[in-house]
Short mmCIF file of C-alpha atoms in Angstrom, two decimals:
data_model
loop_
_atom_site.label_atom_id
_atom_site.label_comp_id
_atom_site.label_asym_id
_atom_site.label_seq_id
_atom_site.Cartn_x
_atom_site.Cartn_y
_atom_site.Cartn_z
CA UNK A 24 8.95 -2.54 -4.96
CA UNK A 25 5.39 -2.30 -4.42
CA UNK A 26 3.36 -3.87 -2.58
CA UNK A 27 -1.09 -5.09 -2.72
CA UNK A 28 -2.40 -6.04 0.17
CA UNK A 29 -4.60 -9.21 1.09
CA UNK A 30 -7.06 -8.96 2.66
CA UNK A 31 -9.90 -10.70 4.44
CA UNK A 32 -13.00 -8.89 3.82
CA UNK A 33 -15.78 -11.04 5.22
CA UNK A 34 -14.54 -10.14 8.78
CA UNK A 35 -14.13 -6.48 8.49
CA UNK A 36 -17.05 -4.36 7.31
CA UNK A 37 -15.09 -0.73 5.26
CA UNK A 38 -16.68 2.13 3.61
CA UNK A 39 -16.12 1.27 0.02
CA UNK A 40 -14.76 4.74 -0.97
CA UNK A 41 -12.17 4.50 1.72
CA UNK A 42 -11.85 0.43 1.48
CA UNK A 43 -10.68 1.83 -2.19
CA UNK A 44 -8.40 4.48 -1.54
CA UNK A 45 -6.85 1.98 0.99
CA UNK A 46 -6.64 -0.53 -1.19
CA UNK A 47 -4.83 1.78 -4.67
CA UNK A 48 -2.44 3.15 -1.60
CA UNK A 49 -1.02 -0.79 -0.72
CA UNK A 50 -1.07 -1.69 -4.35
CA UNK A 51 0.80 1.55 -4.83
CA UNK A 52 3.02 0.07 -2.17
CA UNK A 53 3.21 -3.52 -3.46
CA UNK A 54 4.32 -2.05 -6.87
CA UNK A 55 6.81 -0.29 -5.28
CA UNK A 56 8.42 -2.63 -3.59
CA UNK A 57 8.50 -5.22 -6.39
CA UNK A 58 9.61 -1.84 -8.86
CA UNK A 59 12.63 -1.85 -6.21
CA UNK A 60 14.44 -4.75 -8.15
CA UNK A 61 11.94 -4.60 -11.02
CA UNK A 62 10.52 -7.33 -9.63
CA UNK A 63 6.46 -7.28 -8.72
CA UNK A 64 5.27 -8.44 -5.68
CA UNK A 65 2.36 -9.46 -4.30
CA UNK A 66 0.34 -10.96 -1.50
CA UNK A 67 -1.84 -13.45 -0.39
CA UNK A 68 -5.29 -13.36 0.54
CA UNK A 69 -8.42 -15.28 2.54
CA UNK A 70 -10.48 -15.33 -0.77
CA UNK A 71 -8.78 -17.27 -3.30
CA UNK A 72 -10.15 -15.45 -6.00
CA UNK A 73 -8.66 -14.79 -9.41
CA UNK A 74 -9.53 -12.97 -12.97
CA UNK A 75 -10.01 -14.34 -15.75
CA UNK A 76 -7.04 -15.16 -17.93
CA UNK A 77 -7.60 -12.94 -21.22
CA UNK A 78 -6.66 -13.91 -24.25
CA UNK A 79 -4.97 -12.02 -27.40
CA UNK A 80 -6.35 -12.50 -30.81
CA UNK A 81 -3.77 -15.23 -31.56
CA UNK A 82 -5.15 -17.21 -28.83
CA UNK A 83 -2.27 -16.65 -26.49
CA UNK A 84 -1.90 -15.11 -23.35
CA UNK A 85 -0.61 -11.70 -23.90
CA UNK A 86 1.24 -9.42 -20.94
CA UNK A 87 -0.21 -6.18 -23.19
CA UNK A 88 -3.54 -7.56 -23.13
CA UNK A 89 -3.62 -7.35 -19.72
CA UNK A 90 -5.50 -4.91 -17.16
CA UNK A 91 -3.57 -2.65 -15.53
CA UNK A 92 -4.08 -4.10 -11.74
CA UNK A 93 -5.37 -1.14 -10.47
CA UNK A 94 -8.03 -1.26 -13.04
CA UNK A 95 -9.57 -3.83 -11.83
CA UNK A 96 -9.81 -2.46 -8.41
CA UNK A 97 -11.03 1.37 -9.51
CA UNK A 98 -14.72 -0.43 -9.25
CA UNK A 99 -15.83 -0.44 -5.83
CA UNK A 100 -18.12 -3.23 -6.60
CA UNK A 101 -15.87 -5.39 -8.19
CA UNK A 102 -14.38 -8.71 -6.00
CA UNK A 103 -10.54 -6.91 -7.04
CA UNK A 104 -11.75 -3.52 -4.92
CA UNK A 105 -9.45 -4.80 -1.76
CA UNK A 106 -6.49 -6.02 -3.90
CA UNK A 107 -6.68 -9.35 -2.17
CA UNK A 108 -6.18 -11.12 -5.56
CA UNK A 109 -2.88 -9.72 -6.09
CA UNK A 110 -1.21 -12.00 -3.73
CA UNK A 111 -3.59 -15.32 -4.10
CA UNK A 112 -2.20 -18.69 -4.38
CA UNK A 113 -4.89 -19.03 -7.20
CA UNK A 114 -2.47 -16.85 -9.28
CA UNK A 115 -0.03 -18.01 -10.96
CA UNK A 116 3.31 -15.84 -9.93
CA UNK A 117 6.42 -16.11 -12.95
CA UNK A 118 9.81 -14.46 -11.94
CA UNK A 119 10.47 -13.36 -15.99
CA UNK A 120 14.20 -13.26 -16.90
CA UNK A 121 15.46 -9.76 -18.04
CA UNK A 122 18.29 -8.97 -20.24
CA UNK A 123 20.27 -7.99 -17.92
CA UNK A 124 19.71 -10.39 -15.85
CA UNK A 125 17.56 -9.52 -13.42
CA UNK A 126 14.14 -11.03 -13.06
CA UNK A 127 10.45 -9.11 -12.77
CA UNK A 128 8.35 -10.29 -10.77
CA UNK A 129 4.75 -11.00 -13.09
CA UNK A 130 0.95 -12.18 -12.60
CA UNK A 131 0.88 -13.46 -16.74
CA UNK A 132 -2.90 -14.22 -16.16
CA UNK A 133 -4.15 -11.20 -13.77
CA UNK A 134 -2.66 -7.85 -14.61
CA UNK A 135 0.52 -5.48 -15.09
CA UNK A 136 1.38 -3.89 -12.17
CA UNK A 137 2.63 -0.80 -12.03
CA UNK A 138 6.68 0.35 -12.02
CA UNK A 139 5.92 4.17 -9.73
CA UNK A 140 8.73 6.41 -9.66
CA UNK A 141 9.43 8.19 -6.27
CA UNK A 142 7.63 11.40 -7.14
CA UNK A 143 4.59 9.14 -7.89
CA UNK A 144 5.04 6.58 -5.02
CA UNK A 145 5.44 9.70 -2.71
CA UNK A 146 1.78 11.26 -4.11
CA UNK A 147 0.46 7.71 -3.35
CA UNK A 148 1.65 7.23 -0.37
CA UNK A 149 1.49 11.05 0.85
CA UNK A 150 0.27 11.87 4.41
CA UNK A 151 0.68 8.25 5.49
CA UNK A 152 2.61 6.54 8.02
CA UNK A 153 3.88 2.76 7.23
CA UNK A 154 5.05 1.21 10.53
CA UNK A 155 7.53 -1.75 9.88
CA UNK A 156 8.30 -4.46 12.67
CA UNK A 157 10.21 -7.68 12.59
CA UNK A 158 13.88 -9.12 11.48
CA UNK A 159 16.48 -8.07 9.36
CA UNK A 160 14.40 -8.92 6.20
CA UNK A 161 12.08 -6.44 7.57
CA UNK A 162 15.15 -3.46 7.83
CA UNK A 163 15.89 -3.85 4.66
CA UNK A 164 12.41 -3.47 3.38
CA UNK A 165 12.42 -0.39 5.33
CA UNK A 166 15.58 1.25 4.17
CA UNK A 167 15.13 0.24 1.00
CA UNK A 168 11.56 2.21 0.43
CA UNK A 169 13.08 5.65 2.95
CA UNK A 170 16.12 5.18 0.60
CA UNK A 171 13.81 5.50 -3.05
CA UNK A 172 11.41 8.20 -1.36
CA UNK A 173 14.68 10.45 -0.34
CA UNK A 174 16.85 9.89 -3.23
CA UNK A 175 14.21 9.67 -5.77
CA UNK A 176 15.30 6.06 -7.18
CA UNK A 177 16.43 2.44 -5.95
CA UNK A 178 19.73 1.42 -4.00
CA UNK A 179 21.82 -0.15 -7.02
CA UNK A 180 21.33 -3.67 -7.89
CA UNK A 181 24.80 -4.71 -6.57
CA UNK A 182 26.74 -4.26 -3.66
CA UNK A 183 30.25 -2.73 -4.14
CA UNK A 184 32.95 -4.16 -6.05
CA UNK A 185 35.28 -2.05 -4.32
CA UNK A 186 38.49 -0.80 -5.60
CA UNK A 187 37.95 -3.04 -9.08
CA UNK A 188 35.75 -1.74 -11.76
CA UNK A 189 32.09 -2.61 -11.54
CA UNK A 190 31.08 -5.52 -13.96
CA UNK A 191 27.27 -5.50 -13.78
CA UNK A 192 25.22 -3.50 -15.98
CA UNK A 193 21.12 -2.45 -16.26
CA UNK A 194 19.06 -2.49 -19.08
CA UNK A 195 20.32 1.19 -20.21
CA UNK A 196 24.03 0.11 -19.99
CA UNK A 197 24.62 1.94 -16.85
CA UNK A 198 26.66 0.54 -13.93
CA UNK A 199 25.01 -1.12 -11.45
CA UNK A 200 27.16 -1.70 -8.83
CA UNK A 201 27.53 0.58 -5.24
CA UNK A 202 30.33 2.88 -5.23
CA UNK A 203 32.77 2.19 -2.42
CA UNK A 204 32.54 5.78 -1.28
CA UNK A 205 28.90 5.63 -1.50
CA UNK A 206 27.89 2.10 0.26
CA UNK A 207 24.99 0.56 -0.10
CA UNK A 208 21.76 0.99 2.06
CA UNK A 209 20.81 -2.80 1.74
CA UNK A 210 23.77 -4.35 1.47
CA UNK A 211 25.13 -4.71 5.34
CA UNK A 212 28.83 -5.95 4.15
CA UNK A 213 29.31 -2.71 1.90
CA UNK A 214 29.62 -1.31 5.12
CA UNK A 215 31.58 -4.00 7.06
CA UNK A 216 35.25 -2.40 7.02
CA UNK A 217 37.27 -0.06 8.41
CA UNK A 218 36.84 2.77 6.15
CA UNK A 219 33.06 3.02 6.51
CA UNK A 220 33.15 2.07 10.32
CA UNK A 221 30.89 -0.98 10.22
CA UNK A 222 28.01 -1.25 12.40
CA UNK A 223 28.21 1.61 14.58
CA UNK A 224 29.42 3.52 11.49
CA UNK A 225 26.21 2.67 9.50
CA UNK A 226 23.74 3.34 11.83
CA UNK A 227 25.09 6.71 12.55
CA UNK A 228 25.59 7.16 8.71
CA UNK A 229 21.56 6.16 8.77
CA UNK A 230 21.09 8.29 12.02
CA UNK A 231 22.75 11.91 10.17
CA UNK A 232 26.15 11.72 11.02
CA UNK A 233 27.37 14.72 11.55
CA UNK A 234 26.03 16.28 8.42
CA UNK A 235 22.94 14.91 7.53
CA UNK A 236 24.82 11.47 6.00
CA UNK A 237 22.07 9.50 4.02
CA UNK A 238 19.33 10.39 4.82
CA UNK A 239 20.13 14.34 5.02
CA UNK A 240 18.94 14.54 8.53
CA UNK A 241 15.77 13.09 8.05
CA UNK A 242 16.08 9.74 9.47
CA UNK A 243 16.13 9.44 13.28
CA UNK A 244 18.42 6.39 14.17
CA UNK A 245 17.70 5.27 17.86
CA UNK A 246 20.05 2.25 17.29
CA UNK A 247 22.98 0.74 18.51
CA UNK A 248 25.06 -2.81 17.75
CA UNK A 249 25.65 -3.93 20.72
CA UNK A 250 24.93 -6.27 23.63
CA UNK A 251 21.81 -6.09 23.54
CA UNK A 252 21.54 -4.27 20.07
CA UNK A 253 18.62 -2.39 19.84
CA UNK A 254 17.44 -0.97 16.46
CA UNK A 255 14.59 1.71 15.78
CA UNK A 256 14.48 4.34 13.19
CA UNK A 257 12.05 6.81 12.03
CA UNK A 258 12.13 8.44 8.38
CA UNK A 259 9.87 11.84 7.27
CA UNK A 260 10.06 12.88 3.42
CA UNK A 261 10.34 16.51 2.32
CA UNK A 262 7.65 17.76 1.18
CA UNK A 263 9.62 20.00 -1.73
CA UNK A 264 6.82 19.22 -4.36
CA UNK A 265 3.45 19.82 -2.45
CA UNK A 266 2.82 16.29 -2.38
CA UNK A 267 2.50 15.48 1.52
CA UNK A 268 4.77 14.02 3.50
CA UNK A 269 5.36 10.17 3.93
CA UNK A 270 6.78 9.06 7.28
CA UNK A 271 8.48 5.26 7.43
CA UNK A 272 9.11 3.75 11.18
CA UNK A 273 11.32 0.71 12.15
CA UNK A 274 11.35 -1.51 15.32
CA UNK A 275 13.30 -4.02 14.66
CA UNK A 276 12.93 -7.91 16.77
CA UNK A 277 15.44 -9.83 17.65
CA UNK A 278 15.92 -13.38 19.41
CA UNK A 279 15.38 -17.23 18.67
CA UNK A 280 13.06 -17.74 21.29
CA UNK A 281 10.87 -15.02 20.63
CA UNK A 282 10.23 -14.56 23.70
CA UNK A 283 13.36 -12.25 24.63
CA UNK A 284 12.44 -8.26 26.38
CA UNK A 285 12.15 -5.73 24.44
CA UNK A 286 13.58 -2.65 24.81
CA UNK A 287 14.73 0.69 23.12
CA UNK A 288 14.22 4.60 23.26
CA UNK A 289 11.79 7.53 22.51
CA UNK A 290 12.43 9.30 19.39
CA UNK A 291 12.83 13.00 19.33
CA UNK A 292 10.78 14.03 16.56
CA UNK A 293 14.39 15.17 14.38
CA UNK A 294 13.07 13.51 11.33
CA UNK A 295 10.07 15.70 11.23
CA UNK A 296 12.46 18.89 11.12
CA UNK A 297 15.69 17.54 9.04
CA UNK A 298 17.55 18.12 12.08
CA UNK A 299 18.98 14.34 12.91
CA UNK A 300 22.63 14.27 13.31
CA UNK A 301 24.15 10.77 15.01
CA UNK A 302 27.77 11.60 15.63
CA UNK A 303 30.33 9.16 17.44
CA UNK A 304 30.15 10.53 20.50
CA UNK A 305 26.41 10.19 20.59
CA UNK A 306 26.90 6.77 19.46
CA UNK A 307 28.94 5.92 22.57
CA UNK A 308 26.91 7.58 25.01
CA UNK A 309 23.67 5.53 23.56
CA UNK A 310 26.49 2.13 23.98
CA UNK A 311 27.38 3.48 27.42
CA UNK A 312 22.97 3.43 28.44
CA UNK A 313 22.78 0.55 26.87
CA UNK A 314 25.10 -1.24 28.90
CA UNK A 315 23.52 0.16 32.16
CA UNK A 316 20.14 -0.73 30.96
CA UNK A 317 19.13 3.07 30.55
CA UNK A 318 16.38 2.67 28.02
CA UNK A 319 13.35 4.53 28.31
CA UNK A 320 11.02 2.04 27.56
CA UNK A 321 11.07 -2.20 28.57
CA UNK A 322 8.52 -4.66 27.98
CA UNK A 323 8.87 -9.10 28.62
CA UNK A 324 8.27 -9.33 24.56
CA UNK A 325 7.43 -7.57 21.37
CA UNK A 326 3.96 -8.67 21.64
CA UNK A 327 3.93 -7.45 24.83
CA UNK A 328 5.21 -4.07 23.82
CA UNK A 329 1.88 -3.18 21.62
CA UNK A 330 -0.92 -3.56 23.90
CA UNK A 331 -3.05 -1.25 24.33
CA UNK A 332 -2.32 1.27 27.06
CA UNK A 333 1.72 0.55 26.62
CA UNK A 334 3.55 3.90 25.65
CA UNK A 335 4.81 1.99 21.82
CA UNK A 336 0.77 1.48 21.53
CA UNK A 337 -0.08 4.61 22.26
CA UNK A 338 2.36 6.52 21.09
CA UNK A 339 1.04 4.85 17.31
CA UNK A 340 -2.37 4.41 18.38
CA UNK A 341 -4.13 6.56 15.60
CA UNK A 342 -1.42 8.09 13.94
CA UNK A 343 -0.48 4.52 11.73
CA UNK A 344 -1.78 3.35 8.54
CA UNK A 345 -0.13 0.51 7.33
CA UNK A 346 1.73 -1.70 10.44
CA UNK A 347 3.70 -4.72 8.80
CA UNK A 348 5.29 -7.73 11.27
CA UNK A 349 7.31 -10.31 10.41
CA UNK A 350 10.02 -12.33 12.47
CA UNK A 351 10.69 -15.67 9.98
CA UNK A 352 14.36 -15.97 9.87
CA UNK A 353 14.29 -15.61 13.76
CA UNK A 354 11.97 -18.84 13.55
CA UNK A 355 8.21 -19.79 13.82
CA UNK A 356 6.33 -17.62 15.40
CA UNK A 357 3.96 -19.21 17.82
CA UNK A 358 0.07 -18.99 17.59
CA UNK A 359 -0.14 -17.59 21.09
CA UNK A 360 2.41 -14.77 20.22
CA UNK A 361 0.63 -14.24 16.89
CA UNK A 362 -2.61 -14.02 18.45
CA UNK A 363 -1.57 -11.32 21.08
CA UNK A 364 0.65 -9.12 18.34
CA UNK A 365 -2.15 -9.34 15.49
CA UNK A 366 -4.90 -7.98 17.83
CA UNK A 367 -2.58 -5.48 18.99
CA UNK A 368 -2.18 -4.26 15.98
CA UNK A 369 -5.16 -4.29 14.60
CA UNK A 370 -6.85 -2.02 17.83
CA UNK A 371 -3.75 0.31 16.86
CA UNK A 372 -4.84 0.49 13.44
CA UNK A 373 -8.28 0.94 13.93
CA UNK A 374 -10.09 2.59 11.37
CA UNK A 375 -11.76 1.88 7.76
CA UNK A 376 -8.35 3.53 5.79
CA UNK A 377 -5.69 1.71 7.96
CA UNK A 378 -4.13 -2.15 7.57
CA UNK A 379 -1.99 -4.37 9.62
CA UNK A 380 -0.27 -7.37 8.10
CA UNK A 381 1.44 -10.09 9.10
CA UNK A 382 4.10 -10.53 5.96
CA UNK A 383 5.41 -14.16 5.66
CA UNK A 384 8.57 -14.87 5.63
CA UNK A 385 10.95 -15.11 2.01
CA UNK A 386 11.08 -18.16 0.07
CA UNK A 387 14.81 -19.19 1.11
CA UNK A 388 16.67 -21.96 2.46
CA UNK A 389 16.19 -21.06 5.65
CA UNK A 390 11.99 -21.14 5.17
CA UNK A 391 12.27 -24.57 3.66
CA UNK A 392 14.24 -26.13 6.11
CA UNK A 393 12.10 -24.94 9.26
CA UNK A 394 9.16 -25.53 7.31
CA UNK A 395 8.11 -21.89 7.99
CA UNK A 396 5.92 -21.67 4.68
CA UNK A 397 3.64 -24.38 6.06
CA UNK A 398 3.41 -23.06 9.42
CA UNK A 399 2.53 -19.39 8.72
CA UNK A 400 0.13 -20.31 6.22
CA UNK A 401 -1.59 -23.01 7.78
CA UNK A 402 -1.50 -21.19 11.65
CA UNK A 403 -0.38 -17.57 11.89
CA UNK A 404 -2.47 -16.41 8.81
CA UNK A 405 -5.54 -18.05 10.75
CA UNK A 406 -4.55 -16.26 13.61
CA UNK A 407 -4.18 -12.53 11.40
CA UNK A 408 -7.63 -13.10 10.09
CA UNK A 409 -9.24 -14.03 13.16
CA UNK A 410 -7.20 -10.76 14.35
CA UNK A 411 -8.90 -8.39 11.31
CA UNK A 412 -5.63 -7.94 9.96
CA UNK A 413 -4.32 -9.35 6.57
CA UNK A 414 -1.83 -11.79 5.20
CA UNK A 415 0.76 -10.52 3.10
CA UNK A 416 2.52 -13.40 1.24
CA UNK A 417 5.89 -12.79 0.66
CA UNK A 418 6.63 -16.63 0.71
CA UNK A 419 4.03 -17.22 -2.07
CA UNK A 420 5.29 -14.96 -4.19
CA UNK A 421 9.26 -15.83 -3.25
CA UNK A 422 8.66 -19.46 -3.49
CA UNK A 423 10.81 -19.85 -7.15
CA UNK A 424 13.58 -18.03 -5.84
CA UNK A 425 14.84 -20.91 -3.93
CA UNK A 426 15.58 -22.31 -7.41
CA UNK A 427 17.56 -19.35 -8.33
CA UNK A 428 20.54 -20.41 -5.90
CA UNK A 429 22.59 -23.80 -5.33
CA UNK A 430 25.19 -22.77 -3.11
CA UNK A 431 28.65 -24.57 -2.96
CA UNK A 432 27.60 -26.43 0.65
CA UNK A 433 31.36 -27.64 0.63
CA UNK A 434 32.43 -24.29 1.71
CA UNK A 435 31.04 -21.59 3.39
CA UNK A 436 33.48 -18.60 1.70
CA UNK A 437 32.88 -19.84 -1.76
CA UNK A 438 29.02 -20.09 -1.47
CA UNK A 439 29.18 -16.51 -0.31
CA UNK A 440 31.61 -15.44 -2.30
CA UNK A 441 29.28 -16.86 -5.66
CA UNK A 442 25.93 -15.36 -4.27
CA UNK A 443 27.85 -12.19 -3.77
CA UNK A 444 28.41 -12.08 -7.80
CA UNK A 445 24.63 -13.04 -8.36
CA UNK A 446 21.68 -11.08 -8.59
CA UNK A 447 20.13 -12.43 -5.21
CA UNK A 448 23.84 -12.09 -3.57
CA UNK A 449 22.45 -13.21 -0.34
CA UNK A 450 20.07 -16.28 -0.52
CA UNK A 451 18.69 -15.73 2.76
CA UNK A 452 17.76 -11.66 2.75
CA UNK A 453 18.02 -11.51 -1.09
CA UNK A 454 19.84 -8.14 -0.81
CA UNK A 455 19.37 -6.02 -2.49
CA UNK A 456 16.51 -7.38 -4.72
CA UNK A 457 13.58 -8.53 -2.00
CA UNK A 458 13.72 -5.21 -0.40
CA UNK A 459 12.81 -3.57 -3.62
CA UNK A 460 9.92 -6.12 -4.00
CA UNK A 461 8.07 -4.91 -0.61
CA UNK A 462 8.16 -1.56 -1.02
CA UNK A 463 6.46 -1.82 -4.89
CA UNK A 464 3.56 -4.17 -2.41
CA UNK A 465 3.29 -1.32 -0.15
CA UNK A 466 2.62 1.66 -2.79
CA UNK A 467 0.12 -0.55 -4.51
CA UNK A 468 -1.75 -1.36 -1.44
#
């Protein structure tokens, strides 16, 4: 998944050469994360601008007629340079069906965005640090982009089948299902058993193990599940082909009210040196300071937690170039709250090449039924602009998947038990296919 950015130019004055290179970098991103499930993502901007449909000698609209999107943005004069368009309401979004039955995510009257591979997504995105805050939407955005720059290609479609033969194929005939030795990075319940330790036995599979694990040391896991759970992680690429490093960091939110403390740990630095290990005995001495409230850093809220002259602002003050925040299936977030955490972010970001975003929330049940579409859009994307930050609009561009899934309301294990056999498995985090989405948005922007 990849991922173009929207943003509001008429309150930010950029350097065009770097407004560019900013701008290729998050469509690089938003490409990536849409690539993630094939799908194409995008997001949604102040200016409502869109190009021209073109038109193929037969006098239909033709996907190989179109610009590539970051065409249209090489010009630094041209209204595309920022990438705004890409995520527009003005535009119309179609989820195409595949043959195998996945869906890509496609602008029919814009342009063709991009499907990077990892060693092309890494070049994009190299010497850059993307800081990710906000639910468990947001984690699996996260994982899912550390997991395609480390591995070199996307988490399978599917989640495990387990012990029974894998029934869902790709486009190439290959099997796209998780192995059960090898569980998936985005799918949670691959890892819900005894056999792969659950929670604790993720995060420390995340964390290095005692091996390396996933991530072969080079994800630093400062994370536990439990009361409270607390959930940060920081991932460094290798830099094995010259291309620069990319570095991916996770605070995760969590709470109804939104007003809960926030609290959590330093990070070592491991990730920088391939060194992380997260064994169980490390895991129960992080349980054991959790439960005596032995963190090294507490603040009354996550908004709270950024401002400048806290340590979490400084220690990303200058050193960030892409911040993302989101906290939608946790509920609205509240115009005060979005006020303080925008401007935050923004005076951590300062500079003409970096971005914050606030990235609305999917287009699920969920959404619909705490009208959170309506209120981000009409309130909290005020509040980002105002801010100097940008709008990415997940929920635009998600808005047709709600379509995708009826599930049986009758009964709880059958509803999940039928998304887990579809393609969005999980109607509310859209595991493993969203996840994919964001990161093609990032590597376009």
């Amino acid at each position: 998944m990849g991922y173009a950015s929207s943003v509001h130019c008429s309150r930010q004055r950029f350097n065009i050469s770097s407004l560019l290179r900013s701008a290729l970098a998050a469509l690089c991103l938003l490409s990536l994360w849409t690539n993630l499930r094939l799908i194409n993502l995008t997001t949604s901007s102040a200016s409502e601008t869109a190009p021209t449909q073109p038109i193929a000698p037969n006098g239909l609209s033709s996907r190989d007629s179109l610009p590539r999107c970051e065409a249209l943005m090489q010009n630094p004069s041209s209204p595309f340079a920022n990438g705004a368009f890409l995520t527009s309401r003005a535009n119309q979004v179609v989820w195409k069906m595949r043959h195998d039955g996945s869906r890509e995510l496609t602008l029919p009257h814009t342009c063709r965005l991009k499907r990077y591979t990892a060693q092309q997504a890494s070049r994009c995105l190299q010497n850059k640090h993307l800081l990710f805050i906000g639910d468990s939407l947001t984690r699996y955005q996260y994982l899912s982009l550390a997991y395609f720059l480390e591995h070199k290609h996307w988490p399978p479609r599917y989640p495990s089948s387990g012990y029974t033969p894998c029934t869902q194929f790709d486009m190439k005939g290959k099997e796209a299902c998780s192995s059960f030795l090898e569980p998936n990075v985005c799918c949670e319940y691959d890892w819900d058993n005894w056999a792969h330790g659950q929670w604790p036995g993720f995060m420390q599979s995340l964390g290095g193990g005692t091996d390396g694990a996933l991530f072969h040391g080079r994800m630093e896991a400062q994370s536990v599940r439990a009361k409270p759970p607390i959930e940060r992680y920081q991932y460094v690429s290798s830099d094995e082909n010259n291309d620069g490093r990319v570095r991916v960091s996770l605070l995760l939110e969590f709470g109804w009210v939104g007003s809960e403390p926030y609290y959590g740990w330093n990070l070592t630095g491991c990730a920088n040196t391939g060194s992380c290990r997260y064994t169980p005995e490390s895991y129960e001495k992080k349980v054991e300071r959790n439960t005596n409230k032995d963190w090294d850093w507490e603040y009354p809220n996550v908004a709270t937690a950024f401002q400048p002259g806290s340590s979490l602002h400084n220690e990303y003050l200058d050193d960030t170039n892409y911040v993302f925040y989101n906290r939608g299936l946790w509920g609205a977030l509240q115009q005060d709250k979005a006020e303080t955490i925008m401007n935050a972010l923004r005076n951590m970001t300062r500079g003409t090449n970096n971005r914050c975003f606030f990235k609305s929330t999917t287009g699920c049940g969920r959404s619909v039924s705490n009208s959170l579409d309506s209120i981000e859009y009409n309130d909290v994307r005020k509040m980002t602009f105002d801010s100097g930050c940008e709008y990415f609009d997940i929920g635009h561009v998600t808005q047709e998947f709600g379509r995708f899934i009826v599930p049986d309301k009758s009964s709880m294990a059958s509803s999940v038990a039928m998304e887990y056999r579809h393609v969005f498995w999980d109607s509310v985090h859209y595991v493993s296919v969203l996840y994919f989405i964001s990161c093609t948005v990032v590597t376009t922007v």
